[in-house]
XYZ file of C-alpha atoms in Angstrom:
245
model
C 61.329 72.021 30.021
C 59.124 71.726 26.927
C 58.889 68.380 25.115
C 61.397 67.725 22.359
C 62.057 65.052 19.723
C 65.716 64.043 19.306
C 67.427 61.869 16.651
C 70.675 60.343 17.907
C 72.553 61.033 14.660
C 70.773 64.256 13.827
C 72.734 67.353 12.953
C 69.868 69.732 13.490
C 67.668 68.727 16.386
C 64.112 69.916 16.319
C 62.346 71.624 19.202
C 58.579 71.764 19.109
C 57.194 73.336 22.257
C 53.635 71.946 22.455
C 51.383 71.085 25.397
C 50.197 67.620 24.129
C 51.756 64.395 22.846
C 54.526 64.712 20.167
C 55.550 62.269 17.497
C 58.419 62.149 15.104
C 58.936 59.550 12.367
C 62.492 59.289 11.153
C 62.393 59.208 7.374
C 66.027 58.377 6.721
C 67.113 54.755 6.905
C 70.407 55.525 8.618
C 68.689 56.928 11.722
C 69.209 54.403 14.427
C 66.265 55.133 16.741
C 63.622 57.670 17.574
C 62.752 59.211 20.850
C 59.083 59.923 21.475
C 58.982 62.253 24.367
C 56.082 63.785 26.181
C 55.975 65.529 29.454
C 55.763 62.317 31.466
C 57.298 59.398 29.457
C 60.079 58.803 26.931
C 60.017 55.625 24.758
C 63.005 54.630 22.694
C 62.331 52.280 19.714
C 65.124 50.532 17.901
C 64.795 49.158 14.413
C 64.384 45.652 15.798
C 61.680 46.848 18.154
C 59.919 48.591 15.345
C 60.000 45.375 13.318
C 58.824 43.393 16.326
C 56.019 45.863 16.930
C 55.024 45.662 13.275
C 55.214 41.853 13.439
C 53.103 41.763 16.604
C 50.556 44.061 15.037
C 50.429 41.955 11.882
C 50.179 38.736 13.896
C 47.371 40.132 16.021
C 45.531 41.253 12.936
C 46.170 37.875 11.311
C 44.914 36.076 14.407
C 41.800 38.251 14.465
C 41.145 37.632 10.817
C 41.928 33.928 11.200
C 39.532 33.573 14.150
C 36.819 35.409 12.282
C 37.337 33.270 9.176
C 37.393 30.120 11.332
C 34.139 31.129 13.016
C 32.532 31.807 9.646
C 33.842 28.501 8.307
C 32.555 26.571 11.337
C 29.169 28.265 11.010
C 28.986 27.388 7.317
C 30.190 23.858 8.079
C 27.532 23.356 10.746
C 24.861 24.671 8.387
C 26.069 22.326 5.651
C 26.091 19.445 8.129
C 22.521 20.191 9.206
C 21.424 20.368 5.580
C 23.195 17.083 4.915
C 21.457 15.474 7.897
C 18.081 16.763 6.688
C 18.729 15.447 3.170
C 19.926 12.100 4.529
C 16.884 11.824 6.789
C 14.550 12.714 3.910
C 16.291 10.199 1.647
C 16.089 7.512 4.339
C 12.388 8.225 4.878
C 11.765 8.053 1.155
C 13.641 4.750 0.862
C 11.763 3.370 3.859
C 8.433 4.406 2.343
C 9.369 2.903 -1.017
C 10.515 -0.348 0.576
C 7.368 -0.472 2.703
C 5.165 0.042 -0.345
C 7.173 -2.531 -2.304
C 6.879 -5.082 0.511
C 3.162 -4.358 0.815
C 2.702 -4.924 -2.910
C 4.637 -8.172 -2.696
C 2.551 -9.288 0.268
C -0.680 -8.378 -1.519
C 0.497 -10.224 -4.613
C 1.312 -13.341 -2.612
C -1.981 -13.105 -0.740
C -3.824 -12.758 -4.030
C -2.132 -15.882 -5.384
C -2.871 -17.728 -2.158
C -6.514 -16.644 -2.277
C -6.821 -17.801 -5.878
C -5.324 -21.158 -4.932
C -7.582 -21.480 -1.906
C -10.664 -20.554 -3.936
C -9.703 -23.059 -6.621
C -9.173 -25.805 -4.063
C -12.367 -24.853 -2.258
C -14.311 -24.846 -5.515
C -13.029 -28.286 -6.424
C -13.882 -29.580 -2.964
C -17.350 -28.061 -3.169
C -17.964 -29.721 -6.540
C -16.789 -33.007 -5.114
C -19.098 -32.687 -2.138
C -21.945 -31.513 -4.366
C -21.526 -34.591 -6.576
C -21.682 -36.847 -3.547
C -24.676 -34.980 -2.183
C -26.685 -35.257 -5.379
C -25.760 -38.895 -5.839
C -27.233 -39.510 -2.403
C -30.244 -37.400 -3.357
C -30.811 -39.464 -6.509
C -30.622 -42.615 -4.430
C -33.215 -41.216 -2.028
C -35.479 -40.267 -4.955
C -35.146 -43.773 -6.352
C -36.204 -45.147 -2.988
C -39.041 -42.604 -2.827
C -40.369 -43.764 -6.217
C -41.055 -47.146 -4.664
C -43.403 -45.724 -2.047
C -47.150 -44.928 -2.189
C -46.308 -41.275 -1.643
C -44.704 -41.154 -5.082
C -47.968 -42.410 -6.626
C -49.809 -39.630 -4.847
C -47.234 -37.070 -6.086
C -47.805 -38.116 -9.706
C -51.580 -37.806 -9.276
C -51.163 -34.285 -7.862
C -48.863 -33.226 -10.714
C -51.264 -34.567 -13.348
C -54.280 -32.969 -11.666
C -52.517 -29.596 -11.489
C -51.544 -29.774 -15.169
C -55.135 -30.642 -16.214
C -56.512 -27.751 -14.224
C -53.937 -25.422 -15.759
C -54.976 -26.556 -19.281
C -58.533 -25.520 -18.433
C -60.182 -27.840 -20.962
C -57.526 -27.565 -23.659
C -56.093 -30.858 -24.967
C -53.136 -31.951 -22.832
C -50.619 -34.764 -23.080
C -48.977 -36.241 -19.985
C -45.683 -38.129 -20.237
C -44.494 -40.557 -17.570
C -40.972 -41.861 -17.049
C -40.404 -45.364 -18.547
C -39.709 -46.586 -15.009
C -43.335 -45.712 -14.129
C -44.996 -47.801 -16.855
C -46.606 -49.948 -14.177
C -48.534 -46.926 -12.980
C -49.919 -45.905 -16.372
C -53.279 -47.708 -16.248
C -54.203 -46.509 -12.797
C -53.279 -42.897 -13.545
C -55.114 -42.971 -16.882
C -58.189 -44.332 -15.106
C -58.197 -41.499 -12.567
C -57.508 -38.748 -15.142
C -59.533 -39.612 -18.239
C -59.380 -35.995 -19.494
C -55.634 -36.247 -20.117
C -53.791 -38.261 -22.722
C -51.233 -40.099 -20.539
C -48.323 -41.806 -22.288
C -44.953 -43.333 -21.489
C -42.028 -41.109 -22.606
C -39.405 -42.492 -24.968
C -36.692 -40.905 -22.808
C -36.068 -41.277 -19.110
C -36.220 -38.170 -16.953
C -35.652 -39.926 -13.611
C -39.221 -39.740 -12.371
C -42.037 -37.239 -12.099
C -43.982 -36.235 -15.197
C -44.090 -33.788 -18.086
C -47.167 -32.193 -19.598
C -47.602 -30.549 -23.008
C -50.467 -28.284 -24.103
C -50.018 -28.218 -27.921
C -52.554 -25.512 -28.660
C -50.811 -23.109 -26.334
C -47.216 -24.328 -26.895
C -46.720 -24.856 -23.179
C -44.468 -27.426 -21.526
C -45.016 -28.179 -17.849
C -41.877 -29.938 -16.664
C -42.183 -31.630 -13.266
C -39.572 -34.285 -13.989
C -37.101 -35.179 -11.285
C -34.174 -34.718 -13.706
C -35.102 -31.088 -14.371
C -35.726 -30.465 -10.701
C -32.326 -31.945 -9.801
C -30.534 -29.898 -12.464
C -32.174 -26.696 -11.237
C -31.367 -27.557 -7.646
C -27.733 -28.320 -8.510
C -27.346 -25.081 -10.456
C -28.728 -22.969 -7.610
C -27.047 -24.927 -4.861
C -24.084 -23.400 -3.020
C -22.227 -24.010 0.211
C -22.452 -21.348 2.877
C -18.955 -20.853 4.325
C -20.546 -19.758 7.590
C -21.348 -23.428 8.121
C -18.031 -23.723 9.933
C -19.341 -21.142 12.384
C -22.697 -22.818 12.900
C -24.396 -21.806 9.648
C -26.423 -23.936 7.267
C -26.193 -25.107 3.676
C -28.464 -23.152 1.334
C -29.957 -24.189 -1.980
């Protein structure tokens, strides 16, 4: 027989002869159930079943929405976590670089202070050694002044000064310690006016050419002062170097 839709409490049943699937929604609240009938299957839904079906549908939709929202939240959370890790790593690198630079500055500062202290100590030690060295040198010069070679040195200095004057009047001054050599030197160099200086200059001689305002200073004191001023220690001495003057 053709498909029909029946309401249990209906006073006027409907008959709709159609070949496909038929539906009927009961619009009155006092209808107890609806029969959905097709040619092969009849399903009876009570009010409780309708509510359960609606609840299941809502729960399924809620679960779907909840899963989708959870997935989106987890994705956003993972992205935020990755950004946080990147920021933390960048901050850590920046702090490490700052601390490294700070430590390097502190080390350089300490090294600079240490170098200044070492240079100061080294300079003081060099001056001390230089004083000792030139004291020994003065002693050696004093011993040298007692030898015949010193007499020959004075004669060479006087002869060179006379030749430099080239006939111009010249005055030669000897150290007071060399007064015993005056007569002999004056005898050998009659062209020069040889005198004893009022001030000691530790040996050697000084010559003055008044007409040309020239001073020829071959005194040992001047030579020692020049040597001391130009003298320096070569730090490569510790590696087999030499001391330079």
